[in-house]
Tab-separated table of C-alpha atoms in Angstrom:
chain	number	residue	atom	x	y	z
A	29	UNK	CA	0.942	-6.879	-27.327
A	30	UNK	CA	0.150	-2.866	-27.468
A	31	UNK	CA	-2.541	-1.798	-26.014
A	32	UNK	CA	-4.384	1.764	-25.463
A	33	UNK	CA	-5.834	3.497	-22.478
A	34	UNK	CA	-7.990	6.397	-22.980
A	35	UNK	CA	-9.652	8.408	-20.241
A	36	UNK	CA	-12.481	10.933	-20.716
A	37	UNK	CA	-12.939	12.995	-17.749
A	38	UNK	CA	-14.642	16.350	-17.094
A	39	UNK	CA	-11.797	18.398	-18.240
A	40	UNK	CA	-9.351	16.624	-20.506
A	41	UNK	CA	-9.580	13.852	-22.373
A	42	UNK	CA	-5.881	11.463	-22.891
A	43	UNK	CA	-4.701	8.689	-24.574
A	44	UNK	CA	-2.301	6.171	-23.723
A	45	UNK	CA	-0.365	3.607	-26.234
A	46	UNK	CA	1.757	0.948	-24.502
A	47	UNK	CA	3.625	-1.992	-25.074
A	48	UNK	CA	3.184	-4.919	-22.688
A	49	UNK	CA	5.406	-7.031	-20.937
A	50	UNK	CA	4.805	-9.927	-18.729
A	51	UNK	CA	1.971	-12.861	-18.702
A	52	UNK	CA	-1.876	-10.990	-18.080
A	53	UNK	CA	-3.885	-11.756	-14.918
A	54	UNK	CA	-7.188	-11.797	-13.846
A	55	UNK	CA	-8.843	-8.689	-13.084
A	56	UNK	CA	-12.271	-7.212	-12.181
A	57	UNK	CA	-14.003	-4.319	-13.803
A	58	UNK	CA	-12.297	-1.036	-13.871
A	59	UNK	CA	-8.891	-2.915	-13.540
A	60	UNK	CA	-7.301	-4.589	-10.656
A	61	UNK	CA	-3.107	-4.405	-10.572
A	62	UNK	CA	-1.269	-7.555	-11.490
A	63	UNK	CA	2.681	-7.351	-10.708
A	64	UNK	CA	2.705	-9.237	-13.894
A	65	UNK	CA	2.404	-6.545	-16.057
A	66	UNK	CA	4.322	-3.851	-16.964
A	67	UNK	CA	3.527	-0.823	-19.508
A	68	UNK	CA	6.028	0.529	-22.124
A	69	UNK	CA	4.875	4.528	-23.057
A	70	UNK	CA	4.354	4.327	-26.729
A	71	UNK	CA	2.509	7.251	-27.323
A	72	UNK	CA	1.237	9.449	-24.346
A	73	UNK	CA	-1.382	12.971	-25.055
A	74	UNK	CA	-3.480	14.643	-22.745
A	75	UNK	CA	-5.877	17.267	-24.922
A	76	UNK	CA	-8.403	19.822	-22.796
A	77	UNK	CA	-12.106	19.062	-24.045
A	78	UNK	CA	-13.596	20.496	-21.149
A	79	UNK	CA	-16.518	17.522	-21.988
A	80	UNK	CA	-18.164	18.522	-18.660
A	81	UNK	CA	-18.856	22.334	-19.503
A	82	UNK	CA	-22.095	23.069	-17.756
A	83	UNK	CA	-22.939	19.377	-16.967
A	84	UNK	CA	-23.141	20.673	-12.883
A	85	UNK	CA	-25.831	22.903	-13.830
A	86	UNK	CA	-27.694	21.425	-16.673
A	87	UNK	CA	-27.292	17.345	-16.254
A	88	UNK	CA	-26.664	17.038	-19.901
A	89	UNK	CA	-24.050	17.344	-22.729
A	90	UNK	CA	-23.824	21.213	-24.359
A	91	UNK	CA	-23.151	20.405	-27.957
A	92	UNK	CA	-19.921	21.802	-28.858
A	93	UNK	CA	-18.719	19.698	-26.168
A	94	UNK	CA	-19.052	16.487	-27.425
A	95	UNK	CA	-18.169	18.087	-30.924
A	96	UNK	CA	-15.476	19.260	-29.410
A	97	UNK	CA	-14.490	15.607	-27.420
A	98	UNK	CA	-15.624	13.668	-30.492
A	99	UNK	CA	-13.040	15.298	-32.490
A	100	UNK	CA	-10.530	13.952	-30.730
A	101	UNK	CA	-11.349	10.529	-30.564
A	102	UNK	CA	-11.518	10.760	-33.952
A	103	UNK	CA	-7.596	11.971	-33.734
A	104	UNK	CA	-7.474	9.190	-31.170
A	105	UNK	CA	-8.568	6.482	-33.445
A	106	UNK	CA	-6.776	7.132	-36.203
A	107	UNK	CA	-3.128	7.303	-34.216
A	108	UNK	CA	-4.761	4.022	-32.708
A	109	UNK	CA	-4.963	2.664	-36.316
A	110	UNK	CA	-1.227	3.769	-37.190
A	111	UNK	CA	0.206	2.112	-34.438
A	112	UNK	CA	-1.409	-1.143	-34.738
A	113	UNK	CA	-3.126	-0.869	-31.246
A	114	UNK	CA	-4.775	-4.741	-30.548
A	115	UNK	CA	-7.138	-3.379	-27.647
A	116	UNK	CA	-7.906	-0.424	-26.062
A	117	UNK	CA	-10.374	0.628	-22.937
A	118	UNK	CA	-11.956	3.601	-23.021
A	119	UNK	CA	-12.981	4.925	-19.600
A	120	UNK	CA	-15.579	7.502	-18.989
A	121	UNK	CA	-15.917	9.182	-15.786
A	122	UNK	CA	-17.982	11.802	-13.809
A	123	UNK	CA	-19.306	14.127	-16.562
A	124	UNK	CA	-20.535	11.251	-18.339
A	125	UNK	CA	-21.961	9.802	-15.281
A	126	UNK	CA	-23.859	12.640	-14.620
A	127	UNK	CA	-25.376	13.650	-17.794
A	128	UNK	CA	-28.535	12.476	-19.403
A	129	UNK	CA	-27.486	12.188	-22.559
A	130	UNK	CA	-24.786	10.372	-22.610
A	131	UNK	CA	-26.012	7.802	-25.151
A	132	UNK	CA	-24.849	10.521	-27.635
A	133	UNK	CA	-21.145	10.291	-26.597
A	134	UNK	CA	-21.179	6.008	-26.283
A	135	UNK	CA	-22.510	6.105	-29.520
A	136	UNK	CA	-20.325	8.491	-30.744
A	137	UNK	CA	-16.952	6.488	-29.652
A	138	UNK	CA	-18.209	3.290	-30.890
A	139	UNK	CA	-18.996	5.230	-34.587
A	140	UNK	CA	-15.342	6.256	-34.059
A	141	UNK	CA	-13.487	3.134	-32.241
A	142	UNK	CA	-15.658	-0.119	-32.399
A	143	UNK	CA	-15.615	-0.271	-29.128
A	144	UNK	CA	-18.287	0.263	-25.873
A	145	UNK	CA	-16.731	2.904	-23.577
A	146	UNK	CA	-17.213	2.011	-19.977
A	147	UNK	CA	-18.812	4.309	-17.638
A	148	UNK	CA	-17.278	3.729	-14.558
A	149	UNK	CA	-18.606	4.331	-11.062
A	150	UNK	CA	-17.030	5.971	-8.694
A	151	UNK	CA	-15.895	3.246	-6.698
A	152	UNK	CA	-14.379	1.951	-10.274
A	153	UNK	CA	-12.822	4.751	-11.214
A	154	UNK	CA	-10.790	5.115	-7.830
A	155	UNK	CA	-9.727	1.820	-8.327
A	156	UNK	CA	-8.789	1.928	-11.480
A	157	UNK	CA	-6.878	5.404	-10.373
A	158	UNK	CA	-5.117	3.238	-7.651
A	159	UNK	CA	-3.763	0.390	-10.020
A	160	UNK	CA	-2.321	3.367	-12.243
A	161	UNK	CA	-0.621	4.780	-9.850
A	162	UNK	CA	0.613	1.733	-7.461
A	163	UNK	CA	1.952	0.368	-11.014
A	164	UNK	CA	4.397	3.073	-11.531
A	165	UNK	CA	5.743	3.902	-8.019
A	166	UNK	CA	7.815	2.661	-5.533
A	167	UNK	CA	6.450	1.283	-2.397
A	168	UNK	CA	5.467	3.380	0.462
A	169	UNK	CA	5.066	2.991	4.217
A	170	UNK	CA	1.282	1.401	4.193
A	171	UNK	CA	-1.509	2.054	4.035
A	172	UNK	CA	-1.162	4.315	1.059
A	173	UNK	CA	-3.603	6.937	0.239
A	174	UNK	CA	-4.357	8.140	-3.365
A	175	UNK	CA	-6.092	11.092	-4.221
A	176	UNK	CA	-7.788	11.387	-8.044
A	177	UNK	CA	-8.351	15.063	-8.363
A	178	UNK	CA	-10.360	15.098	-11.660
A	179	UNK	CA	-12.352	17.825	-13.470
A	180	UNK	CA	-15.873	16.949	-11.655
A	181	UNK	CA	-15.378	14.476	-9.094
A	182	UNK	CA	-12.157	13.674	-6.516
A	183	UNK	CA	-11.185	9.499	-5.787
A	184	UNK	CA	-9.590	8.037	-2.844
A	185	UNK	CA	-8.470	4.658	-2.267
A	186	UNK	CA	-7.099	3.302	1.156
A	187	UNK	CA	-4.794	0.495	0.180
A	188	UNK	CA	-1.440	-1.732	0.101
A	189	UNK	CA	1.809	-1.450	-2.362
A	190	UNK	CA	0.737	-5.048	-3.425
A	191	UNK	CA	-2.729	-3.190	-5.007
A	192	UNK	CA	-5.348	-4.757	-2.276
A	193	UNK	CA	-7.673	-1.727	-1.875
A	194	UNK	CA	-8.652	-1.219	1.977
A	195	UNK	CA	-11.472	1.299	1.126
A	196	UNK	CA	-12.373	3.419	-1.983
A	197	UNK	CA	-14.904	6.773	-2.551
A	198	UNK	CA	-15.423	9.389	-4.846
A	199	UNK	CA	-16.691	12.392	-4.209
A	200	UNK	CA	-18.306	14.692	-6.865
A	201	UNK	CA	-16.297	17.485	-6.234
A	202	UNK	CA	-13.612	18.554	-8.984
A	203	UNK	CA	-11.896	21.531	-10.663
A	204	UNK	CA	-14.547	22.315	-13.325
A	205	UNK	CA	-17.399	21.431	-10.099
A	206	UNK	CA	-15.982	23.928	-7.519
A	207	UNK	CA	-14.811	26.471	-10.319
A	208	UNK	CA	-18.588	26.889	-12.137
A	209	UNK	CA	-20.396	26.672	-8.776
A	210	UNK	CA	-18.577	29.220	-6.814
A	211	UNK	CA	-15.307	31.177	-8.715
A	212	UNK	CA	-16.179	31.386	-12.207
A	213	UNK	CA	-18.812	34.590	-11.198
A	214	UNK	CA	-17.993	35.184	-7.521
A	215	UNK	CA	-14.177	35.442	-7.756
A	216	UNK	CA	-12.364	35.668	-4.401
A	217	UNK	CA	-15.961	35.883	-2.479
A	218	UNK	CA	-16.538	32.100	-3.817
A	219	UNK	CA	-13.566	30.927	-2.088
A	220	UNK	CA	-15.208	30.378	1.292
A	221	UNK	CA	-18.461	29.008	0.366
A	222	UNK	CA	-16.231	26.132	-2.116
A	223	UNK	CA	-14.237	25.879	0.655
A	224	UNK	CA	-17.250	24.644	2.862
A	225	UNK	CA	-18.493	22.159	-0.060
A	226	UNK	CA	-15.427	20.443	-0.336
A	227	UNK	CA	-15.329	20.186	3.788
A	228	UNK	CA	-18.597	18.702	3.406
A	229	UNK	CA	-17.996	16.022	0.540
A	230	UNK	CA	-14.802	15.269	2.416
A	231	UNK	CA	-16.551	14.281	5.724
A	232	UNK	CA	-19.360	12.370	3.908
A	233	UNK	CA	-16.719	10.077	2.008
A	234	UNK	CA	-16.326	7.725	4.735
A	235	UNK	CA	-12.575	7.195	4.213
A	236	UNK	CA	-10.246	7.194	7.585
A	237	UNK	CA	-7.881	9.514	6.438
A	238	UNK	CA	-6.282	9.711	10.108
A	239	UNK	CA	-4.825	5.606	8.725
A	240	UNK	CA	-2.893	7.195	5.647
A	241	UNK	CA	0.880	6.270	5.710
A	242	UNK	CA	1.709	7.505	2.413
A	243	UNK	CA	-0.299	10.173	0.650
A	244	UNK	CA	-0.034	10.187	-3.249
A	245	UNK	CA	-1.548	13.147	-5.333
A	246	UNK	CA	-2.383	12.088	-9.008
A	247	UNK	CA	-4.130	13.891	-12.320
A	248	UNK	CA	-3.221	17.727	-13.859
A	249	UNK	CA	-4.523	19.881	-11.017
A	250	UNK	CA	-1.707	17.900	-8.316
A	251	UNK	CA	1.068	18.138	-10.756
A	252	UNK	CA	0.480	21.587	-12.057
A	253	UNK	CA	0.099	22.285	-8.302
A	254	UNK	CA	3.731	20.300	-7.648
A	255	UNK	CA	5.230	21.919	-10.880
A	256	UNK	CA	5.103	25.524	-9.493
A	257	UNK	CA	6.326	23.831	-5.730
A	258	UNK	CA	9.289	22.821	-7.783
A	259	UNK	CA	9.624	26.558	-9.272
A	260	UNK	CA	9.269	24.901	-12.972
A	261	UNK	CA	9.941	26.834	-15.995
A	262	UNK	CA	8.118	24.167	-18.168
A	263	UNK	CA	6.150	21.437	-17.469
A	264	UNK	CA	9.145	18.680	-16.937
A	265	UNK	CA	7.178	14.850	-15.975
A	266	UNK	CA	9.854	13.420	-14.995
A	267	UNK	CA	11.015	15.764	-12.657
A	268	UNK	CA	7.110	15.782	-11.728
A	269	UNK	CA	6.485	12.091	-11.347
A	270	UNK	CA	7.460	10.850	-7.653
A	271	UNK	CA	8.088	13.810	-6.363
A	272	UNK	CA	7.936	13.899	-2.690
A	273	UNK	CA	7.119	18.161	-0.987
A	274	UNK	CA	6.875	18.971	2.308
A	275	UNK	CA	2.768	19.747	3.020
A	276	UNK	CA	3.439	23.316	3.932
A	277	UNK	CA	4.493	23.578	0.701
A	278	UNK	CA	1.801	21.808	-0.967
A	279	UNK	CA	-0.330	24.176	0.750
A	280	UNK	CA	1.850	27.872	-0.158
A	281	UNK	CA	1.308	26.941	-4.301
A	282	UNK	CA	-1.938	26.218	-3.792
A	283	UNK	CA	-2.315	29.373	-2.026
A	284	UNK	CA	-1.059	31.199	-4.925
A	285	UNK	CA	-3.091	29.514	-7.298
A	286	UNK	CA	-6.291	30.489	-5.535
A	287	UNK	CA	-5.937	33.960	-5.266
A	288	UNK	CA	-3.571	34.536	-8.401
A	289	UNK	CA	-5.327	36.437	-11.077
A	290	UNK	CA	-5.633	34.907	-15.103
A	291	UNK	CA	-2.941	36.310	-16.168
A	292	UNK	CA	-0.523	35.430	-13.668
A	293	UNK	CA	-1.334	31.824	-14.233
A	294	UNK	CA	-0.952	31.946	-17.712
A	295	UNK	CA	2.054	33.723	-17.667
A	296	UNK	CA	3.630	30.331	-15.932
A	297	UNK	CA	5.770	28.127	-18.467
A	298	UNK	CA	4.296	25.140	-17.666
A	299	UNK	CA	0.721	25.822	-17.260
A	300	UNK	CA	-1.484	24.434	-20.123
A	301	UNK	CA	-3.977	26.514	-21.795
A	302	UNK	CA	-6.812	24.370	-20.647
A	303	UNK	CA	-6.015	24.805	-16.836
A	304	UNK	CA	-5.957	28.266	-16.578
A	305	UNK	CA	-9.233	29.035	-15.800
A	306	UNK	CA	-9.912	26.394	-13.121
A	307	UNK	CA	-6.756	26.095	-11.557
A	308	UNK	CA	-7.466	28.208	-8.834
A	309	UNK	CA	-10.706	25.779	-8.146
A	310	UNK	CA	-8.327	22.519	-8.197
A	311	UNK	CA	-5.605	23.647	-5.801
A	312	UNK	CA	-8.027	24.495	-3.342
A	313	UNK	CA	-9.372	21.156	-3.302
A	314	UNK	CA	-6.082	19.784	-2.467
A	315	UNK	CA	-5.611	22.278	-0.357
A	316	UNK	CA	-8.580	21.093	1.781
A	317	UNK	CA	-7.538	17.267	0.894
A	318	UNK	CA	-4.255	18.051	2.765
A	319	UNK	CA	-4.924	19.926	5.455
A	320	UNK	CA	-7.625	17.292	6.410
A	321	UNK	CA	-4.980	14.432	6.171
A	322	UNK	CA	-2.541	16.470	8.359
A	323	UNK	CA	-5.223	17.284	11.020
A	324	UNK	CA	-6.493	13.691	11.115
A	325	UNK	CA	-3.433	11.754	11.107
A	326	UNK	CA	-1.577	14.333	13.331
A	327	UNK	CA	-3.210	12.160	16.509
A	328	UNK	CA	-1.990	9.131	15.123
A	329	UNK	CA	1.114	9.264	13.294
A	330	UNK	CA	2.001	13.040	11.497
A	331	UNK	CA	2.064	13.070	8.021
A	332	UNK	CA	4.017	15.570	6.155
A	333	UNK	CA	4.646	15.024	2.826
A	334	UNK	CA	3.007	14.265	0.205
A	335	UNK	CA	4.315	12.528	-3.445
A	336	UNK	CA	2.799	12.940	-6.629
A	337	UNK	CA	2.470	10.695	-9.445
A	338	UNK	CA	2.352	11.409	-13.035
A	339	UNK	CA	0.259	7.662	-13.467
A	340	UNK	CA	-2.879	6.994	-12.973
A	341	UNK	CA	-6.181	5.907	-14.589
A	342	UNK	CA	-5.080	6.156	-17.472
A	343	UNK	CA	-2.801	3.759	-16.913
A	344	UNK	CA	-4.783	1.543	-15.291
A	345	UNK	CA	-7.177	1.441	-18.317
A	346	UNK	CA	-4.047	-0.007	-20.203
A	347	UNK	CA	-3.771	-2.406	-18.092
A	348	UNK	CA	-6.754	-3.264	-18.213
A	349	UNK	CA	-6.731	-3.681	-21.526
A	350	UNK	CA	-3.831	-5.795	-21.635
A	351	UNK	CA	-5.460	-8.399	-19.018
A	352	UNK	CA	-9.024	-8.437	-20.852
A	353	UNK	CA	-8.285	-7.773	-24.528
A	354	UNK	CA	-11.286	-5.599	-26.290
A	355	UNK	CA	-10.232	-5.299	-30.094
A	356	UNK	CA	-10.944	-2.220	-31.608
A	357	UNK	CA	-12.789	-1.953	-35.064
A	358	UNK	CA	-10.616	0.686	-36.441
């Protein structure tokens, strides 16, 4: 069977064609993992679309993003066509949850795919985040902790290597969030006051993060963040994916993202186009995300590290698609 997994976030929008392997279970909505089933990369893109620009302020859609989103789902569809995808799940996160006019973008993919996009919660999309990622890692000591740093919202899950989920939240803090509230016109005098949101959102998530074993870091802003840890030229994923850095030095490249200038971060091999801008806004997140973990656990049991994982949602909305087939009308 191949199947497709796309994911529309705030910033970037990516596609995923896979072959599967292995007898489908039975999962919920948003995708439940099933050590059943195993993916096959067909075809993997990640495009910027920056979908979300201005949602934070405005609540609603600008027009030349969804022109510019639209365009490629159509790109999406027809590679979808070519490859003789059989079902595909289209997953549409926190800019879409937030805007009032969204009905303009599910109509828009079912013009272009055949297909109803699913606008998942927040609880859904950390789930769906955690079956990714657990589906393409070795186990860790439990309970594992995953982190979805996304363009306008941030998922944790609490949860096992077999894919039981202990506790889940999403916060609606992200990249493109942080970076038009407080950097994009403030600059370094924005730092503290995003600093204090993120605190904020972090303590009203209700996850223990002092009961993390292993702490996984998933989507661009964690492995641009890892790539320049690893002193990257280019951006290498398979040097990226399970990865395992020391905190501190988690913490130092975030450091440099926040308070390196344009210029400096586009002059990096491996930085895409797309990021450039809100970079600086992501790796303080983590940043925050990190040092929080440390602090909290360091009464229980210290954790240090931190390893980052080049699958997630995406992934899980393949598998997803796999278990509950939704042909596409292509």
């Amino acid at each position: 069977m191949r199947v497709a997994g796309i994911d529309c976030g705030t910033n970037s929008i990516r596609l995923l064609i896979a072959d599967v392997d292995g007898a489908p279970g039975c999962p919920g909505r948003g995708g439940q993992p099933s050590e059943q089933v195993r993916l096959t990369d067909v075809v993997r893109r990640m495009e910027v679309s920056r979908l979300g620009q201005g949602v934070d302020r405005t609540g609603r859609f600008a027009p030349e993003a969804l022109a510019r989103t639209l365009a490629f789902v159509d790109d999406y569809a027809g590679q979808c066509r070519d490859y003789g995808v059989q079902s595909i799940r289209f997953a549409a996160t926190s800019a879409t949850r937030d805007a009032a006019n969204r009905q303009l973008f599910v109509d828009g993919v079912r013009e272009r795919l055949g297909i109803d996009l699913q606008v998942l919660t927040g609880q859904e999309e950390a789930r769906a985040s955690f079956s990714g990622a657990t589906s393409a890692l070795k186990t860790g000591i439990e309970p594992l902790l995953t982190v979805d740093l996304g363009g306008g919202s941030t998922e944790f899950v609490l949860g096992r290597n077999d894919g039981s989920v202990l506790a889940a939240a999403s916060m609606n803090v992200g990249c493109v969030r942080i970076y038009e509230r407080h950097l994009k016109d403030s600059g370094e005098a924005g730092i503290e006051p995003a600093r204090a949101d993120v605190r904020a959102a972090l303590d009203a998530t209700g996850i223990d993060f002092s009961a993390a074993r292993t702490l996984i870091g998933l989507a661009g802003t964690i492995t641009t963040v890892t790539a320049k840890a690893l002193g990257l030229d280019v951006y290498d994923a398979d040097r990226i994916h399970a990865t395992r850095l020391p905190l501190g030095v988690i913490d130092e490249a975030c450091e440099w993202f926040i308070h390196a200038s344009v210029a400096e971060r586009a002059a990096l091999g491996f930085m895409h186009p797309g990021r450039v801008d809100v970079i600086g806004a992501g790796a303080l997140v983590w940043q925050e995300i990190i040092r929080r973990v440390a602090r909290e656990t360091a009464v229980t049991t210290p954790l240090t590290e931190a390893v980052t994982s080049e699958h997630d949602i995406l992934d899980g909305m393949a598998l997803w698609a796999a278990r509950e087939p939704n042909p596409p009308r292509l």
